[in-house]
mmCIF file of N, CA and C and ligand atoms in Angstrom:
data_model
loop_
_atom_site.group_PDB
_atom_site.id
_atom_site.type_symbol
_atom_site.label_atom_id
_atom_site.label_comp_id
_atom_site.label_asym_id
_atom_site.label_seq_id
_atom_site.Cartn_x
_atom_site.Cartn_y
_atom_site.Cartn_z
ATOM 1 N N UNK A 1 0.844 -1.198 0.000
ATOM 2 C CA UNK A 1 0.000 0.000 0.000
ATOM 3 C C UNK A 1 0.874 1.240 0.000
ATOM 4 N N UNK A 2 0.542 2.219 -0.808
ATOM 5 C CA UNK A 2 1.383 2.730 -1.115
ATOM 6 C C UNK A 2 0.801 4.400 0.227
ATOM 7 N N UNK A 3 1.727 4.681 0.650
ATOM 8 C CA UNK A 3 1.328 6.449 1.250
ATOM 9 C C UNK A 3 0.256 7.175 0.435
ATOM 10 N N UNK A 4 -0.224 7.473 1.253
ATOM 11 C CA UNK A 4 -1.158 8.850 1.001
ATOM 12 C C UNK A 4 -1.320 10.125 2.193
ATOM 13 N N UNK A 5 -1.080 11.018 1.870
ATOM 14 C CA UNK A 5 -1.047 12.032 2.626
ATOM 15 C C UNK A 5 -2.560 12.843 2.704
ATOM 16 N N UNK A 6 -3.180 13.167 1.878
ATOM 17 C CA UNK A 6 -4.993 13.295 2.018
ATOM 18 C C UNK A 6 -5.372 12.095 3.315
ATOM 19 N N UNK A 7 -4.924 11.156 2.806
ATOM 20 C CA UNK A 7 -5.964 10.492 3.669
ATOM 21 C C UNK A 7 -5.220 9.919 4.843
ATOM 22 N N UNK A 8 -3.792 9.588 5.126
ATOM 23 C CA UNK A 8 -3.287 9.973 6.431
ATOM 24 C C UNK A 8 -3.597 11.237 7.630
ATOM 25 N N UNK A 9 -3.487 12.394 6.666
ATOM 26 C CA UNK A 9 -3.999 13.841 7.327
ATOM 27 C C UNK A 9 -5.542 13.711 7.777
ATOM 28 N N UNK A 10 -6.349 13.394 7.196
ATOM 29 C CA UNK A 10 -7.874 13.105 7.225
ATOM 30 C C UNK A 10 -8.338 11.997 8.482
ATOM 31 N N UNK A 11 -7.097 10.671 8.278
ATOM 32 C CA UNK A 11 -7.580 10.103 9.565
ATOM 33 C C UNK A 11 -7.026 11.185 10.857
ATOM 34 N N UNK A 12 -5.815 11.585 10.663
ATOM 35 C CA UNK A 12 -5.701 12.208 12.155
ATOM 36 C C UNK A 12 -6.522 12.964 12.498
ATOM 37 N N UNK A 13 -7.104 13.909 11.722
ATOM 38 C CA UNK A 13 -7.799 14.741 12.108
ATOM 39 C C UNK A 13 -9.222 14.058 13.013
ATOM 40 N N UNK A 14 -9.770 12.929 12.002
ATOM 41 C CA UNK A 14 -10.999 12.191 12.513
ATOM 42 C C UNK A 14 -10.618 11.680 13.920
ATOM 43 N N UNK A 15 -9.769 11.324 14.461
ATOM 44 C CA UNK A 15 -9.232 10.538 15.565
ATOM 45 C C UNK A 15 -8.690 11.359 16.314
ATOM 46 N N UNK A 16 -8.148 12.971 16.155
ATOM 47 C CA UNK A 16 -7.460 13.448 16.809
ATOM 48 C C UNK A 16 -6.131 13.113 16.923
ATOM 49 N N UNK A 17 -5.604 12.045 17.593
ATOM 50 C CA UNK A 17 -4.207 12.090 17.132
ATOM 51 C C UNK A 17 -3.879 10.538 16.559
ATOM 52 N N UNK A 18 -2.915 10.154 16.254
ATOM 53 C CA UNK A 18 -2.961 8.923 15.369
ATOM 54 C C UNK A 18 -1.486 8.470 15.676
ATOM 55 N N UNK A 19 -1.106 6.918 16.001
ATOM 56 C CA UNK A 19 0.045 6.049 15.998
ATOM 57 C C UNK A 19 0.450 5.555 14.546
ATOM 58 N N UNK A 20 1.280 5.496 14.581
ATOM 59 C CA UNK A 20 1.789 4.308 13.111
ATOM 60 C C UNK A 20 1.230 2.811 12.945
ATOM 61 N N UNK A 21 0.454 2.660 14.339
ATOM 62 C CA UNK A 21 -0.115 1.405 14.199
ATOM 63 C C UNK A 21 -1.403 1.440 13.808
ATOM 64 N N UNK A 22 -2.084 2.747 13.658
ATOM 65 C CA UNK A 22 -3.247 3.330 13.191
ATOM 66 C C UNK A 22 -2.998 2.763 11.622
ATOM 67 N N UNK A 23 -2.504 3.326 11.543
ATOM 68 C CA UNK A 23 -1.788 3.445 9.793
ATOM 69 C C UNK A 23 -1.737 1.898 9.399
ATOM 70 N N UNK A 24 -0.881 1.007 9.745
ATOM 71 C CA UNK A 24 -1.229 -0.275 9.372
ATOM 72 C C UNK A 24 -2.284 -1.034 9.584
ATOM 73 N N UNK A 25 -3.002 -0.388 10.529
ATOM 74 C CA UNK A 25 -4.691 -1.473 10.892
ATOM 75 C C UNK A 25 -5.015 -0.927 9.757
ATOM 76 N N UNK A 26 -5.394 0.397 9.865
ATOM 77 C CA UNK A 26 -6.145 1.122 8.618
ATOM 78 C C UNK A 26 -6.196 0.903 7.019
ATOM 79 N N UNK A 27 -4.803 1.483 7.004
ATOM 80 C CA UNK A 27 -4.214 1.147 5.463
ATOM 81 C C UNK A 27 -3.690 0.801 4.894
ATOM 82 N N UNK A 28 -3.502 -0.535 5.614
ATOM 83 C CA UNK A 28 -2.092 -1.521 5.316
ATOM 84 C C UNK A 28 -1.347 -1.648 4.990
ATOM 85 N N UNK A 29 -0.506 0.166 5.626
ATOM 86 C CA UNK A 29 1.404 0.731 5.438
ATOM 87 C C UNK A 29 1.719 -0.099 5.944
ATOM 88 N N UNK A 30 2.834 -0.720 5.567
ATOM 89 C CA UNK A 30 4.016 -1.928 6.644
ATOM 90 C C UNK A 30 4.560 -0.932 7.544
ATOM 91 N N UNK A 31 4.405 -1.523 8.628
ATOM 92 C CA UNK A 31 5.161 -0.834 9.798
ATOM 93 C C UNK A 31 6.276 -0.031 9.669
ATOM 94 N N UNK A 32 7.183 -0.129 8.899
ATOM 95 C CA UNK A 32 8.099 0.523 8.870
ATOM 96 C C UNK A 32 7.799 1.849 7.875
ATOM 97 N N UNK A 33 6.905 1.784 7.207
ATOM 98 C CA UNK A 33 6.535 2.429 6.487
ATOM 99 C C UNK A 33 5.492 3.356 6.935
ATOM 100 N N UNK A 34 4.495 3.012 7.801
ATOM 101 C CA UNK A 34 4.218 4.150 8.320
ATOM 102 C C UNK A 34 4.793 4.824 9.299
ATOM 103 N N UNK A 35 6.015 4.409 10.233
ATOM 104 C CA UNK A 35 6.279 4.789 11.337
ATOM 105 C C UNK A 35 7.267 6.231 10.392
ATOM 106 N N UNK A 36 8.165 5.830 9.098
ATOM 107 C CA UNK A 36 8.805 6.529 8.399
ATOM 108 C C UNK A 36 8.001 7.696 7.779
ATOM 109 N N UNK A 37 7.019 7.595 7.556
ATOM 110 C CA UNK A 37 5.718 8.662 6.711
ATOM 111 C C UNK A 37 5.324 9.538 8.003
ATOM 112 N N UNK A 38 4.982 9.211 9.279
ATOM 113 C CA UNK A 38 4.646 9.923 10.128
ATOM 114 C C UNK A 38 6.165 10.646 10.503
ATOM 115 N N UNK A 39 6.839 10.546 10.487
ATOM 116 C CA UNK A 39 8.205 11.823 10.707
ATOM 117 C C UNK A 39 8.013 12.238 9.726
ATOM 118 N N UNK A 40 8.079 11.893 8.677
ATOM 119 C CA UNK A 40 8.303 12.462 7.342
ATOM 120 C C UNK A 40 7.188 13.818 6.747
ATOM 121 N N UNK A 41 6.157 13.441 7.913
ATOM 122 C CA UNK A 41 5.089 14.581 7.540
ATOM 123 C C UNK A 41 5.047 15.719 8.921
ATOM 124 N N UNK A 42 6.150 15.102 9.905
ATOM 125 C CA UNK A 42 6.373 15.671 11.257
ATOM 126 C C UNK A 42 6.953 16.741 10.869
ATOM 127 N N UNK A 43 8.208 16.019 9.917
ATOM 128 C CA UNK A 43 9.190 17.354 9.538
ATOM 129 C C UNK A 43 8.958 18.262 8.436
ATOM 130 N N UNK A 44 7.572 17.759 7.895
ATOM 131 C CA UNK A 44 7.022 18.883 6.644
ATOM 132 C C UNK A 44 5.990 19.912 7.542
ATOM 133 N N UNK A 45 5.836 19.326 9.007
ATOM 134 C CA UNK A 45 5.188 20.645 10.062
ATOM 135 C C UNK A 45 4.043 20.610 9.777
ATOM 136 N N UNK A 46 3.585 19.436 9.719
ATOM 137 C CA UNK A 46 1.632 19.179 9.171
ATOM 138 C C UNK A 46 1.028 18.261 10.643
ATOM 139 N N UNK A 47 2.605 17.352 11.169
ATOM 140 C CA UNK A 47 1.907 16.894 12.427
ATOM 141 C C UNK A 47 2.989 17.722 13.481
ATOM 142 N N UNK A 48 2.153 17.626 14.802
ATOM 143 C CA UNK A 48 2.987 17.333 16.006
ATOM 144 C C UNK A 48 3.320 15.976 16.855
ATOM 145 N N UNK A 49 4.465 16.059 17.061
ATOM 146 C CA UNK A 49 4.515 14.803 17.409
ATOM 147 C C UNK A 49 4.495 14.775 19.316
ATOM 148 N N UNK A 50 4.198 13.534 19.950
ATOM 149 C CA UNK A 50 4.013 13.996 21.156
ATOM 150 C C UNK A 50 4.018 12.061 22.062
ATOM 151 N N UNK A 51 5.275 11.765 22.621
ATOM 152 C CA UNK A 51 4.999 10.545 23.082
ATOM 153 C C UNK A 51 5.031 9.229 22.116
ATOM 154 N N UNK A 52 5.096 9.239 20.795
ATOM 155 C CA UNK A 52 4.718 8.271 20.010
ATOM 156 C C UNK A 52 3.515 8.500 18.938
ATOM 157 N N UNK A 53 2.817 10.063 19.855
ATOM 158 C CA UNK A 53 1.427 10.083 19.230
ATOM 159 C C UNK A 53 1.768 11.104 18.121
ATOM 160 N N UNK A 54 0.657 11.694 17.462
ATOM 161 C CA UNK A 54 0.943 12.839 16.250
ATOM 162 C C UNK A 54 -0.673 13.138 15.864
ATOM 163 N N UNK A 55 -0.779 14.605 15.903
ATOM 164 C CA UNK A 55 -1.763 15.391 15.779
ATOM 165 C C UNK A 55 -1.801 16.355 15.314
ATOM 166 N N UNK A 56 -2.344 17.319 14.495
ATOM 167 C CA UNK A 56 -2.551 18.478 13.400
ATOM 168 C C UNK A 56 -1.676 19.553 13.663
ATOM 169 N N UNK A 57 -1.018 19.919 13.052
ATOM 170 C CA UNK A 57 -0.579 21.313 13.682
ATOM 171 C C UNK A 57 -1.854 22.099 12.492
ATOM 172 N N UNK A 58 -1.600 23.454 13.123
ATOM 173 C CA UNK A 58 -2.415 24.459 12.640
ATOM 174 C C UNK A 58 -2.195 24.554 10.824
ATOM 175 N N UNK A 59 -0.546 24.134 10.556
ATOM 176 C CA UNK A 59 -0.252 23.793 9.149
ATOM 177 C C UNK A 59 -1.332 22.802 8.481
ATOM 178 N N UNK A 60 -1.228 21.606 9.398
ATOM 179 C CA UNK A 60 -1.934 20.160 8.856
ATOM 180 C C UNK A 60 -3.514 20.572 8.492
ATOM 181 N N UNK A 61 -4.092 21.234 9.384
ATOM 182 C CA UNK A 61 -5.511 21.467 8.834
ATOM 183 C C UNK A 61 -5.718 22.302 7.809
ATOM 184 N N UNK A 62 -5.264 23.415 7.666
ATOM 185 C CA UNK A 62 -5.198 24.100 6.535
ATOM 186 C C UNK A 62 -4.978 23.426 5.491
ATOM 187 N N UNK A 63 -3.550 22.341 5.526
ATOM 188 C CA UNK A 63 -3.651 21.689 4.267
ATOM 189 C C UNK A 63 -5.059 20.920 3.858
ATOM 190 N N UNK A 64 -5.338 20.430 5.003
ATOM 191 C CA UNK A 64 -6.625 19.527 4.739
ATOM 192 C C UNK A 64 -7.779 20.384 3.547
ATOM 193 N N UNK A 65 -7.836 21.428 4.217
ATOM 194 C CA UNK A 65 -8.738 22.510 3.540
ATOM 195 C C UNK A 65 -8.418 22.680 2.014
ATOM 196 N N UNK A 66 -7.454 22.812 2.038
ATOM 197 C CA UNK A 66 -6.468 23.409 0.314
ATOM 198 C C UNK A 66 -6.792 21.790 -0.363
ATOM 199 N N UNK A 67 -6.519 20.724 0.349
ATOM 200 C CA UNK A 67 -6.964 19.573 -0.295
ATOM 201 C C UNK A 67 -8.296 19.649 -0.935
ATOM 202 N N UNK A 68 -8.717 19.905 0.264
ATOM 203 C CA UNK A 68 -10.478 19.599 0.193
ATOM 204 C C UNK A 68 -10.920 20.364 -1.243
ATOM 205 N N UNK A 69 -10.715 21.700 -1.113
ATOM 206 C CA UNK A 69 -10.530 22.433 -2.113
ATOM 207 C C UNK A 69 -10.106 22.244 -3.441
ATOM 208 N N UNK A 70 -9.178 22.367 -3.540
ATOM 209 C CA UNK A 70 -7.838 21.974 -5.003
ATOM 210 C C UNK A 70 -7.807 20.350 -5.089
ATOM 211 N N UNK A 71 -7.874 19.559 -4.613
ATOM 212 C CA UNK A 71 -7.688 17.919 -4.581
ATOM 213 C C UNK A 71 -5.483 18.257 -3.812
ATOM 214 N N UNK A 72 -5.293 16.661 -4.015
ATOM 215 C CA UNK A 72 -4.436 16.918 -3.516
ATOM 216 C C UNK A 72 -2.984 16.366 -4.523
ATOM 217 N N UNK A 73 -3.604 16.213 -5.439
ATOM 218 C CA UNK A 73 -2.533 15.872 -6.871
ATOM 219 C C UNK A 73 -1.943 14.829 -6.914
ATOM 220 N N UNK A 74 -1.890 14.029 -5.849
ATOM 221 C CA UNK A 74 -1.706 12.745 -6.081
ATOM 222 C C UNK A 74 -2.495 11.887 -6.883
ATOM 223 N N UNK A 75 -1.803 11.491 -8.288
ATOM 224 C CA UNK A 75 -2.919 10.402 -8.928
ATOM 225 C C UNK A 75 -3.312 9.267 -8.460
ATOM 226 N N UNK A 76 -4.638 9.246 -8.616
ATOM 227 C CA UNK A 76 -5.418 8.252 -8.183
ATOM 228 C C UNK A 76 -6.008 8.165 -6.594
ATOM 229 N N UNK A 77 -5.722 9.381 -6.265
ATOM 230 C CA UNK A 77 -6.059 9.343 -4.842
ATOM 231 C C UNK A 77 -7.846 9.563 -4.742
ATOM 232 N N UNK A 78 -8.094 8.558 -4.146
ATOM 233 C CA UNK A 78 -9.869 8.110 -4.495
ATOM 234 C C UNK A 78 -10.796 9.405 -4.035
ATOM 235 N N UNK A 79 -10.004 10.362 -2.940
ATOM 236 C CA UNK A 79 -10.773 11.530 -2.435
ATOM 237 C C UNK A 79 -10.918 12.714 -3.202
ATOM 238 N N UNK A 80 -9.828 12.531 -4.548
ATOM 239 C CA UNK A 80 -9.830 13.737 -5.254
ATOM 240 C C UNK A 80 -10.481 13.482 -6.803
ATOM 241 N N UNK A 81 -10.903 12.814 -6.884
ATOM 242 C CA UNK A 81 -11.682 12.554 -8.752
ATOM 243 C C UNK A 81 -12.381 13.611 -8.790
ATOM 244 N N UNK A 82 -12.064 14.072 -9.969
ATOM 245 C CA UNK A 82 -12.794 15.136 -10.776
ATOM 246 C C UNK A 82 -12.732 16.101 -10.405
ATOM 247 N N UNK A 83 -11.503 16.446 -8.759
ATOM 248 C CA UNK A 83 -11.468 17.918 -8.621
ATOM 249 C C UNK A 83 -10.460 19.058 -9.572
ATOM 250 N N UNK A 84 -10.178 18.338 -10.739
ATOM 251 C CA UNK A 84 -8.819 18.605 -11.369
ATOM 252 C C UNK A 84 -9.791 19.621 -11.939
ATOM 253 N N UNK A 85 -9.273 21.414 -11.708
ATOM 254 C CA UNK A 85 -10.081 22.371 -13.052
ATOM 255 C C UNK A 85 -11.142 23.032 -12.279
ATOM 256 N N UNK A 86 -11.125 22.454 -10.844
ATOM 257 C CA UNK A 86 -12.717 22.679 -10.514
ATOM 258 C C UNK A 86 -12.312 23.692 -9.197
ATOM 259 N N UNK A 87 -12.704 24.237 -8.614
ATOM 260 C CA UNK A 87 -12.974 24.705 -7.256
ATOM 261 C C UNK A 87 -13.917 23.649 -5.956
ATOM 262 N N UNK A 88 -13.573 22.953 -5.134
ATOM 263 C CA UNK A 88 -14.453 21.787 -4.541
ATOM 264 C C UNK A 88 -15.164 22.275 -3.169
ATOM 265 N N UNK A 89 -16.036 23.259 -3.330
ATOM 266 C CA UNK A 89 -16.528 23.424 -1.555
ATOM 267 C C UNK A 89 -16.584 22.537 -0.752
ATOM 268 N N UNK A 90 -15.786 23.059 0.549
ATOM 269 C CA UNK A 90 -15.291 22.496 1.600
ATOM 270 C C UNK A 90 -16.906 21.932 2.045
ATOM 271 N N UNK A 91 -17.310 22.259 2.592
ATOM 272 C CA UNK A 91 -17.975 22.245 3.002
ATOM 273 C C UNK A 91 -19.489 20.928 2.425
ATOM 274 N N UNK A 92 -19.695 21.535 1.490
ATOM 275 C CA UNK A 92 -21.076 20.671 0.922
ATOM 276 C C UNK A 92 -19.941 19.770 -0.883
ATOM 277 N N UNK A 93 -19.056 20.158 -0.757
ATOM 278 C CA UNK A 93 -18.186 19.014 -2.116
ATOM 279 C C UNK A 93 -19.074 19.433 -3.621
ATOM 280 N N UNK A 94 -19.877 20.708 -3.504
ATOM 281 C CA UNK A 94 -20.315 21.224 -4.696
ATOM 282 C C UNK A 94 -19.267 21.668 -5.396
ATOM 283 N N UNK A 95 -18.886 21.773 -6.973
ATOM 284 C CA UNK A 95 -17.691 21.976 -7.962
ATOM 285 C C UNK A 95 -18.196 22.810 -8.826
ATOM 286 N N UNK A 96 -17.270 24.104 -8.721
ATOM 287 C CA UNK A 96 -17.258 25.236 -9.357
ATOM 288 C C UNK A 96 -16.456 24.951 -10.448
ATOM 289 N N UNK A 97 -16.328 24.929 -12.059
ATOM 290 C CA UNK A 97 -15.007 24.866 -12.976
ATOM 291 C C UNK A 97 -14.480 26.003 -12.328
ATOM 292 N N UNK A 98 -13.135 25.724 -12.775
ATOM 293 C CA UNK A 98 -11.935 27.226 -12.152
ATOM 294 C C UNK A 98 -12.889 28.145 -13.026
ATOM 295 N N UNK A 99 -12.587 28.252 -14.531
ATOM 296 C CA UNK A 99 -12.729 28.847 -15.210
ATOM 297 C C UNK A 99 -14.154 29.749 -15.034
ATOM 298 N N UNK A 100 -15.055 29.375 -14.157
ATOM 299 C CA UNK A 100 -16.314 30.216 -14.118
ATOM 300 C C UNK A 100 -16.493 30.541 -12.551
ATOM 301 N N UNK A 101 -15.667 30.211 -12.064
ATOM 302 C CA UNK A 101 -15.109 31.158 -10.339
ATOM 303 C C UNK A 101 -15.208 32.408 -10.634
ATOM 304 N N UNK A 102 -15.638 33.375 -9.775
ATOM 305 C CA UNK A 102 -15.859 35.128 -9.548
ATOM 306 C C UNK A 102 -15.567 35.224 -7.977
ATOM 307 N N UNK A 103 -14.881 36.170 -7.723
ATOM 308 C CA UNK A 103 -14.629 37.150 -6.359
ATOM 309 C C UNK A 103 -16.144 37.519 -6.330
ATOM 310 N N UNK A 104 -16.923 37.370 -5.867
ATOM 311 C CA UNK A 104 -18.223 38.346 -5.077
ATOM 312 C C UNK A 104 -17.932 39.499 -4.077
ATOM 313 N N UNK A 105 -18.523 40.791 -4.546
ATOM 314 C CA UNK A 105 -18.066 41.441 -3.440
ATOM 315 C C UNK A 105 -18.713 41.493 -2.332
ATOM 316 N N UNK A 106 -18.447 42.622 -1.352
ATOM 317 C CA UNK A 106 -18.857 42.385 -0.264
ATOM 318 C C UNK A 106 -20.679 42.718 -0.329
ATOM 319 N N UNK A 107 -21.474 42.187 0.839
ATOM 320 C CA UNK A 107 -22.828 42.387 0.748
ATOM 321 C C UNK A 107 -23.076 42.455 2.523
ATOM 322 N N UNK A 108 -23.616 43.278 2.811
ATOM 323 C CA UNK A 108 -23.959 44.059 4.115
ATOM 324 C C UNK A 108 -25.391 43.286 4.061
ATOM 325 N N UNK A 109 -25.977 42.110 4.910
ATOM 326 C CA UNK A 109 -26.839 42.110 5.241
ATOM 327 C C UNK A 109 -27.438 42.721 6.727
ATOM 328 N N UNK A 110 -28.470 42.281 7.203
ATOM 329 C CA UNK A 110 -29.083 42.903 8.563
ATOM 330 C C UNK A 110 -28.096 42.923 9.727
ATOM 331 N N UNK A 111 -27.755 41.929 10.281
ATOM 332 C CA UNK A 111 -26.943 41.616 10.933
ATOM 333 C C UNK A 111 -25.157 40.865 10.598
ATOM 334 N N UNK A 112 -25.244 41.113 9.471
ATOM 335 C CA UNK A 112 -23.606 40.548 9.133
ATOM 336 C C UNK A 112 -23.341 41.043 7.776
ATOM 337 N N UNK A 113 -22.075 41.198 7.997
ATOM 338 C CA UNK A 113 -21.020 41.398 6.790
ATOM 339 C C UNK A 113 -20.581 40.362 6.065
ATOM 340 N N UNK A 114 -20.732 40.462 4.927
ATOM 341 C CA UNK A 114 -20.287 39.251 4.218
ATOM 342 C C UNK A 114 -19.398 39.629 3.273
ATOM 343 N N UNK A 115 -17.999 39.228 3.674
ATOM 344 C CA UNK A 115 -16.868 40.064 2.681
ATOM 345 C C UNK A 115 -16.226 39.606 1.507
ATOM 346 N N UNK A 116 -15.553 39.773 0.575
ATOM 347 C CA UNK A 116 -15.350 39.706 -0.662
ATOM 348 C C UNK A 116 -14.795 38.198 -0.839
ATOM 349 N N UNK A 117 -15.244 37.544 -1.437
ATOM 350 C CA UNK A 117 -14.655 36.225 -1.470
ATOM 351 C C UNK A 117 -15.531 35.563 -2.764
ATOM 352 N N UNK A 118 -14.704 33.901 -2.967
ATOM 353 C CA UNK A 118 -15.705 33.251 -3.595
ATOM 354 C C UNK A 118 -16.269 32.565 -2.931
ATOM 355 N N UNK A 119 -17.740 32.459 -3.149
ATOM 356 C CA UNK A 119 -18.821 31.413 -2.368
ATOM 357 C C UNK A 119 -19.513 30.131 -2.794
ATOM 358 N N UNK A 120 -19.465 29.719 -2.761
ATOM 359 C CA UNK A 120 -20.490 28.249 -2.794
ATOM 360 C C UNK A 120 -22.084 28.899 -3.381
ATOM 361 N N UNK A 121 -21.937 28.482 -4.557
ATOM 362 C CA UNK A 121 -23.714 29.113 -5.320
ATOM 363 C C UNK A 121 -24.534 27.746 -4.498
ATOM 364 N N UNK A 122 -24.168 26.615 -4.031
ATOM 365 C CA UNK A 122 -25.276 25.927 -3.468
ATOM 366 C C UNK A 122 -25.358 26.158 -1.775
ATOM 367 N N UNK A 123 -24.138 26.303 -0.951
ATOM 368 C CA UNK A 123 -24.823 26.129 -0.185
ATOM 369 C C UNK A 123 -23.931 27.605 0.936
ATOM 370 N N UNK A 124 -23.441 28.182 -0.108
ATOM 371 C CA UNK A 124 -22.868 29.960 0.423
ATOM 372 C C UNK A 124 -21.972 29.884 1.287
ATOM 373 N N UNK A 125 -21.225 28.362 1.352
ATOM 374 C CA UNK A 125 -20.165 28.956 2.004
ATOM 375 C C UNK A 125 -19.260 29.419 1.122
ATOM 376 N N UNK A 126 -18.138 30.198 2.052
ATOM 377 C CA UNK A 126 -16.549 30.761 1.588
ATOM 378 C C UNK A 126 -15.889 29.706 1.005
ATOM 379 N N UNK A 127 -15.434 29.908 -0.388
ATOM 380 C CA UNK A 127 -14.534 28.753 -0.890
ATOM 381 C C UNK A 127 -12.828 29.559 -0.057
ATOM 382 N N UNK A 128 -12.902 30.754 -0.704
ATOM 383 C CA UNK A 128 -11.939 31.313 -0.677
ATOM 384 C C UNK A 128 -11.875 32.782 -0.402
ATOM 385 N N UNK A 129 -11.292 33.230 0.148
ATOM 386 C CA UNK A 129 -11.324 34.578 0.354
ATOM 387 C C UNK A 129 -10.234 35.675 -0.807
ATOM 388 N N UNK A 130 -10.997 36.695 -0.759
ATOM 389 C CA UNK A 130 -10.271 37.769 -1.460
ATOM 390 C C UNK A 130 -8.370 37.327 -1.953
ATOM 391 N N UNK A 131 -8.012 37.535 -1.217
ATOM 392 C CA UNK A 131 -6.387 37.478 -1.085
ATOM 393 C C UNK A 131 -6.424 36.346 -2.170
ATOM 394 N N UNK A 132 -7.036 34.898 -1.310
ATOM 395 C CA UNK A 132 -6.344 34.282 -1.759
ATOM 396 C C UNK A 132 -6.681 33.942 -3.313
ATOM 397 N N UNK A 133 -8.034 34.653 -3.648
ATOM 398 C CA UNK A 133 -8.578 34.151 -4.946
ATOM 399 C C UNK A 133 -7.654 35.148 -5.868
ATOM 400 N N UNK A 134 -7.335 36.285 -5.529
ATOM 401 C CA UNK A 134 -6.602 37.086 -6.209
ATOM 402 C C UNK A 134 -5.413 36.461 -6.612
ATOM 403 N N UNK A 135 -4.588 35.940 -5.376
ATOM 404 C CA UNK A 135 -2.962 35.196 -6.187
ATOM 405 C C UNK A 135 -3.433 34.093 -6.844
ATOM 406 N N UNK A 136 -5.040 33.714 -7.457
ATOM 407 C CA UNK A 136 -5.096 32.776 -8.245
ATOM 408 C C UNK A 136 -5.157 32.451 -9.286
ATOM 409 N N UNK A 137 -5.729 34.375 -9.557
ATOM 410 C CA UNK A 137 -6.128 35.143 -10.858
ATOM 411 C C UNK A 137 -7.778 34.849 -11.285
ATOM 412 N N UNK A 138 -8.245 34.611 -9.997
ATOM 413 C CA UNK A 138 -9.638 34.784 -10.285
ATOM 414 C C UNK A 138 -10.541 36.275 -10.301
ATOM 415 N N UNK A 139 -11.346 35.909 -11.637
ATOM 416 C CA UNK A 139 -11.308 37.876 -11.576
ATOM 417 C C UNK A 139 -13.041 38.017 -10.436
ATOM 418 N N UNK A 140 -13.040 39.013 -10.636
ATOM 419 C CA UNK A 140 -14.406 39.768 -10.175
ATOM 420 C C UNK A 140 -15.605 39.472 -10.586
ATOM 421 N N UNK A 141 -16.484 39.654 -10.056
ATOM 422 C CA UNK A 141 -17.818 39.464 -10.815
ATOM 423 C C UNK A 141 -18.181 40.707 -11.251
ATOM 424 N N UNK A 142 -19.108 40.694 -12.249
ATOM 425 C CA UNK A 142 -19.572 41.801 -12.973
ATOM 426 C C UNK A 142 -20.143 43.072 -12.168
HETATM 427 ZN ZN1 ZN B 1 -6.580 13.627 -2.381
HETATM 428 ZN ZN1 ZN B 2 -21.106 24.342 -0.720
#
């Protein structure tokens, strides 16, 4: 079985923190192989390590997100089909093509501000915010 980092990151998160023996019940890394993948993602600053154990750093979830989002480019990784081109809300897994993504600007309702970002046409959440849709070259809406 070969590593995956989507879905290594994904169990820790579900479990909170995760052993290397997680990893071989789970996904049948050979021991040595997951015990080597969990440093290996220690020292890319996605886990903390603590006792034997390993849990999200503030890096690791974010990536999760940018996954969730963008896929995670590993071919064939079963969590990312068809996000190639697309924008993937976090949230509800509705798919925007890149190519028809818009910045929305901001909209002042009754009680809240809702600031410039791209949103989810099904279910309104934030894909992305301003900044980051900008270094993406996503333009504006009309
Ligand atoms: Zn993936
Ligand atoms: Zn959505």
């Amino acid at each position: 079985m070969k590593t995956n980092k989507h879905r290594t990151l994904l169990l820790t998160k579900s479990q909170g923190t995760i052993t290397s023996r997680d990893l071989t019940r789970k996904y049948e890394y050979s021991p040595g192989t997951a015990r080597s993948y969990l440093s290996h993602l220690w020292r890319q600053g996605l886990l903390a390590r603590d006792n034997g154990k390993y849990a999200l750093t503030e890096k690791g979830h974010s990536r999760i997100r940018y996954f969730a989002i963008f896929g995670c480019r590993r071919q064939g990784c079963p969590l990312c089909l068809g996000k190639l081109g697309h924008l993937t809300c976090p949230n509800c897994e509705h798919r925007i093509p890149r190519k028809q993504a818009k910045i929305r600007k901001q909209q002042d309702y009754l009680l809240l501000v809702r600031p410039d970002g791209v949103y989810c046409e099904r279910c309104s959440a934030m894909i992305l915010d301003k900044a980051h849709a900008k270094r993406l070259g996503i333009p504006w809406e009309e």
